[in-house]
Amino acid sequence: MGIGGVYPDPYQGIVVTVTLVVLAAEAGEAAVTTSTTPVRARRPAR
């Protein structure tokens, strides 16, 4: 992927970082909403 210098350009690094942040935010939100709204926790990622 973009890690380890396969695509050693700044844009790829930004994409990877943003993706990880979004996934972490989605996982945290899902963990919070699972107890109240399980359907929302299973929604597709933005």
JSON list of C-alpha atoms in Angstrom, two decimals:
[
{"chain": "A", "resi": 1, "resn": "MET", "atom": "CA", "xyz": [0.00, 0.00, 0.00]},
{"chain": "A", "resi": 2, "resn": "GLY", "atom": "CA", "xyz": [1.45, 3.40, 0.85]},
{"chain": "A", "resi": 3, "resn": "ILE", "atom": "CA", "xyz": [3.47, 2.24, 3.86]},
{"chain": "A", "resi": 4, "resn": "GLY", "atom": "CA", "xyz": [7.15, 1.37, 3.80]},
{"chain": "A", "resi": 5, "resn": "GLY", "atom": "CA", "xyz": [8.06, 3.48, 0.77]},
{"chain": "A", "resi": 6, "resn": "VAL", "atom": "CA", "xyz": [6.06, 1.65, -1.89]},
{"chain": "A", "resi": 7, "resn": "TYR", "atom": "CA", "xyz": [4.58, 5.00, -2.84]},
{"chain": "A", "resi": 8, "resn": "PRO", "atom": "CA", "xyz": [6.98, 7.35, -1.03]},
{"chain": "A", "resi": 9, "resn": "ASP", "atom": "CA", "xyz": [5.13, 10.60, -1.72]},
{"chain": "A", "resi": 10, "resn": "PRO", "atom": "CA", "xyz": [3.55, 12.95, 0.86]},
{"chain": "A", "resi": 11, "resn": "TYR", "atom": "CA", "xyz": [0.06, 12.65, -0.63]},
{"chain": "A", "resi": 12, "resn": "GLN", "atom": "CA", "xyz": [-0.02, 8.89, -0.07]},
{"chain": "A", "resi": 13, "resn": "GLY", "atom": "CA", "xyz": [1.06, 9.38, 3.53]},
{"chain": "A", "resi": 14, "resn": "ILE", "atom": "CA", "xyz": [-1.74, 11.89, 4.06]},
{"chain": "A", "resi": 15, "resn": "VAL", "atom": "CA", "xyz": [-4.29, 9.49, 2.60]},
{"chain": "A", "resi": 16, "resn": "VAL", "atom": "CA", "xyz": [-3.12, 6.68, 4.89]},
{"chain": "A", "resi": 17, "resn": "THR", "atom": "CA", "xyz": [-3.18, 8.95, 7.94]},
{"chain": "A", "resi": 18, "resn": "VAL", "atom": "CA", "xyz": [-6.66, 10.29, 7.17]},
{"chain": "A", "resi": 19, "resn": "THR", "atom": "CA", "xyz": [-7.94, 6.76, 6.53]},
{"chain": "A", "resi": 20, "resn": "LEU", "atom": "CA", "xyz": [-6.62, 5.54, 9.88]},
{"chain": "A", "resi": 21, "resn": "VAL", "atom": "CA", "xyz": [-8.14, 8.52, 11.69]},
{"chain": "A", "resi": 22, "resn": "VAL", "atom": "CA", "xyz": [-11.51, 7.97, 10.02]},
{"chain": "A", "resi": 23, "resn": "LEU", "atom": "CA", "xyz": [-11.46, 4.26, 10.83]},
{"chain": "A", "resi": 24, "resn": "ALA", "atom": "CA", "xyz": [-10.56, 4.99, 14.45]},
{"chain": "A", "resi": 25, "resn": "ALA", "atom": "CA", "xyz": [-13.36, 7.54, 14.70]},
{"chain": "A", "resi": 26, "resn": "GLU", "atom": "CA", "xyz": [-15.84, 5.12, 13.15]},
{"chain": "A", "resi": 27, "resn": "ALA", "atom": "CA", "xyz": [-14.76, 2.34, 15.50]},
{"chain": "A", "resi": 28, "resn": "GLY", "atom": "CA", "xyz": [-15.07, 4.60, 18.53]},
{"chain": "A", "resi": 29, "resn": "GLU", "atom": "CA", "xyz": [-18.48, 5.83, 17.45]},
{"chain": "A", "resi": 30, "resn": "ALA", "atom": "CA", "xyz": [-19.64, 2.28, 16.76]},
{"chain": "A", "resi": 31, "resn": "ALA", "atom": "CA", "xyz": [-18.50, 1.18, 20.21]},
{"chain": "A", "resi": 32, "resn": "VAL", "atom": "CA", "xyz": [-20.48, 4.00, 21.80]},
{"chain": "A", "resi": 33, "resn": "THR", "atom": "CA", "xyz": [-23.62, 3.53, 19.69]},
{"chain": "A", "resi": 34, "resn": "THR", "atom": "CA", "xyz": [-23.70, -0.29, 19.85]},
{"chain": "A", "resi": 35, "resn": "SER", "atom": "CA", "xyz": [-25.28, -0.23, 23.31]},
{"chain": "A", "resi": 36, "resn": "THR", "atom": "CA", "xyz": [-28.08, 2.08, 22.19]},
{"chain": "A", "resi": 37, "resn": "THR", "atom": "CA", "xyz": [-28.46, 1.78, 18.40]},
{"chain": "A", "resi": 38, "resn": "PRO", "atom": "CA", "xyz": [-26.94, -1.41, 16.92]},
{"chain": "A", "resi": 39, "resn": "VAL", "atom": "CA", "xyz": [-28.21, -0.55, 13.44]},
{"chain": "A", "resi": 40, "resn": "ARG", "atom": "CA", "xyz": [-26.27, 2.72, 13.35]},
{"chain": "A", "resi": 41, "resn": "ALA", "atom": "CA", "xyz": [-23.09, 0.92, 14.40]},
{"chain": "A", "resi": 42, "resn": "ARG", "atom": "CA", "xyz": [-23.33, -1.32, 11.31]},
{"chain": "A", "resi": 43, "resn": "ARG", "atom": "CA", "xyz": [-23.79, 1.53, 8.83]},
{"chain": "A", "resi": 44, "resn": "PRO", "atom": "CA", "xyz": [-21.27, 1.71, 5.95]},
{"chain": "A", "resi": 45, "resn": "ALA", "atom": "CA", "xyz": [-18.28, 4.00, 6.36]},
{"chain": "A", "resi": 46, "resn": "ARG", "atom": "CA", "xyz": [-18.61, 7.54, 5.07]}
]
